[in-house]
Amino acid sequence: MPVMRVRAARIHSDQARPGSTANDVSVLVARAQAGDAEAFGEVYDCYVDQVFRFIYRRVLDRQVAEDLTSETFLRALRNLAAFRRPGGDFAGWITTIARNLTINHLQSHQRRECPVAEVHELVSTGDVAGPEAAAVDRLTREALVAGIAKLSPVQRQCITLRYLRELSIEETAQALGKTPAAIKAVQHKALRALRGLLPATVVMPA
């Protein structure tokens, strides 16, 4: 599919994409549905950064995010005839494709026990300015990693997906093959356990 090959190298351009109205996108999608490959390339340009950020925030792996972003647009192109929303919430449609691919990836990954090393890597991302703030932040992160490591495997998976990968209750439920109600129960028990394990200086989510 030429448009994907030509434009794939631009997936991580730091330049902002030009803004497009919903009407503009609807026109481009209609042209793409009629077989205009260049029109789909313009749609790709409008949404590729948004889709990549959505996926990367959840998988926290650049190569995986690249692969899933490419697969998202390939699936969108293959199923473009199925997009029949007048006025077109194309952003919502393609985000749903990205979400489903991301959850499928996380399902295959998270059903294995979440290793402590991965938790440490996720918790350790981010910079804090100033030596004193950095020292406090390091101690907080170390305490959090140690606390999460003491949770049961399913609690560790739940906390990792919910608060480190920032998935919703519903997305976490899909990734772990459980109901939203079950995830809420696991999350409640995990947070309660963490509060008992961590120093009072560590701020826990509600």
Short mmCIF file of C-alpha atoms in Angstrom, two decimals, residues 88-201:
data_model
loop_
_atom_site.label_atom_id
_atom_site.label_comp_id
_atom_site.label_asym_id
_atom_site.label_seq_id
_atom_site.Cartn_x
_atom_site.Cartn_y
_atom_site.Cartn_z
CA GLY A 88 -17.78 11.92 10.46
CA ASP A 89 -16.23 11.24 13.80
CA PHE A 90 -13.25 9.75 12.01
CA ALA A 91 -11.00 10.54 14.96
CA GLY A 92 -13.21 8.43 17.23
CA TRP A 93 -13.34 5.61 14.67
CA ILE A 94 -9.61 5.35 14.17
CA THR A 95 -8.95 5.76 17.90
CA THR A 96 -11.22 2.76 18.49
CA ILE A 97 -9.08 0.73 16.08
CA ALA A 98 -5.93 1.89 17.89
CA ARG A 99 -7.48 1.09 21.29
CA ASN A 100 -8.44 -2.43 20.24
CA LEU A 101 -4.99 -3.16 18.82
CA THR A 102 -3.36 -1.77 21.97
CA ILE A 103 -5.56 -3.85 24.25
CA ASN A 104 -4.81 -6.97 22.21
CA HIS A 105 -1.11 -6.26 22.64
CA LEU A 106 -1.49 -5.67 26.38
CA GLN A 107 -3.57 -8.82 26.77
CA SER A 108 -0.78 -10.96 25.37
CA HIS A 109 1.78 -9.08 27.47
CA GLN A 110 0.00 -8.57 30.78
CA ARG A 111 -1.40 -12.07 31.19
CA ARG A 112 2.14 -13.03 31.96
CA GLU A 113 3.21 -11.90 35.42
CA CYS A 114 4.25 -8.25 35.35
CA PRO A 115 7.94 -8.34 36.32
CA VAL A 116 9.26 -6.02 39.00
CA ALA A 117 11.91 -4.78 36.55
CA GLU A 118 9.17 -3.48 34.26
CA VAL A 119 7.42 -1.76 37.15
CA HIS A 120 10.71 -0.10 38.09
CA GLU A 121 11.21 1.11 34.52
CA LEU A 122 7.69 2.53 34.32
CA VAL A 123 7.84 4.23 37.72
CA SER A 124 11.29 5.66 37.02
CA THR A 125 10.29 7.64 33.94
CA GLY A 126 10.28 11.41 34.26
CA ASP A 127 12.65 14.08 35.52
CA VAL A 128 12.47 16.27 38.60
CA ALA A 129 14.28 19.59 38.74
CA GLY A 130 16.67 20.40 41.59
CA PRO A 131 18.85 18.07 43.71
CA GLU A 132 16.57 18.09 46.78
CA ALA A 133 13.43 17.46 44.76
CA ALA A 134 15.24 14.75 42.81
CA ALA A 135 16.32 13.02 46.03
CA VAL A 136 12.78 13.05 47.44
CA ASP A 137 11.38 11.89 44.13
CA ARG A 138 13.90 9.03 43.95
CA LEU A 139 13.02 7.84 47.45
CA THR A 140 9.31 8.06 46.63
CA ARG A 141 9.76 6.07 43.47
CA GLU A 142 11.89 3.44 45.20
CA ALA A 143 9.23 3.07 47.91
CA LEU A 144 6.52 2.77 45.26
CA VAL A 145 8.43 0.10 43.33
CA ALA A 146 9.07 -1.84 46.55
CA GLY A 147 5.40 -1.58 47.53
CA ILE A 148 4.09 -2.69 44.13
CA ALA A 149 6.54 -5.62 44.15
CA LYS A 150 4.82 -6.94 47.29
CA LEU A 151 1.39 -7.03 45.70
CA SER A 152 -0.10 -10.18 44.23
CA PRO A 153 0.50 -10.66 40.48
CA VAL A 154 -3.04 -9.62 39.51
CA GLN A 155 -2.91 -6.58 41.79
CA ARG A 156 0.46 -5.59 40.33
CA GLN A 157 -0.92 -5.96 36.80
CA CYS A 158 -3.96 -3.87 37.71
CA ILE A 159 -1.95 -1.03 39.27
CA THR A 160 0.54 -1.07 36.39
CA LEU A 161 -2.18 -0.79 33.77
CA ARG A 162 -4.38 1.69 35.64
CA TYR A 163 -1.83 4.15 37.04
CA LEU A 164 1.42 3.63 35.13
CA ARG A 165 0.01 2.95 31.67
CA GLU A 166 -3.09 5.11 32.36
CA LEU A 167 -5.71 2.70 31.03
CA SER A 168 -9.35 3.12 31.97
CA ILE A 169 -11.23 0.59 34.10
CA GLU A 170 -12.84 -0.82 30.95
CA GLU A 171 -9.53 -1.03 29.05
CA THR A 172 -7.84 -2.71 32.01
CA ALA A 173 -10.69 -5.20 32.25
CA GLN A 174 -10.29 -6.08 28.58
CA ALA A 175 -6.51 -6.38 28.88
CA LEU A 176 -6.76 -8.74 31.86
CA GLY A 177 -9.82 -10.64 30.70
CA LYS A 178 -11.94 -9.57 33.68
CA THR A 179 -15.13 -7.59 34.21
CA PRO A 180 -14.96 -3.88 35.11
CA ALA A 181 -16.49 -4.74 38.49
CA ALA A 182 -13.73 -7.25 39.15
CA ILE A 183 -11.07 -4.71 38.21
CA LYS A 184 -12.60 -2.15 40.58
CA ALA A 185 -12.44 -4.72 43.37
CA VAL A 186 -8.82 -5.65 42.59
CA GLN A 187 -7.86 -1.97 42.36
CA HIS A 188 -9.49 -1.19 45.71
CA LYS A 189 -7.65 -4.04 47.45
CA ALA A 190 -4.35 -3.17 45.74
CA LEU A 191 -4.53 0.51 46.74
CA ARG A 192 -5.48 -0.42 50.29
CA ALA A 193 -2.52 -2.81 50.46
CA LEU A 194 -0.17 -0.17 49.04
CA ARG A 195 -1.29 2.40 51.61
CA GLY A 196 -0.25 -0.02 54.32
CA LEU A 197 3.09 -0.72 52.67
CA LEU A 198 4.23 2.77 51.71
CA PRO A 199 5.49 5.65 53.86
CA ALA A 200 2.94 8.35 54.73
CA THR A 201 4.88 10.80 52.54
#
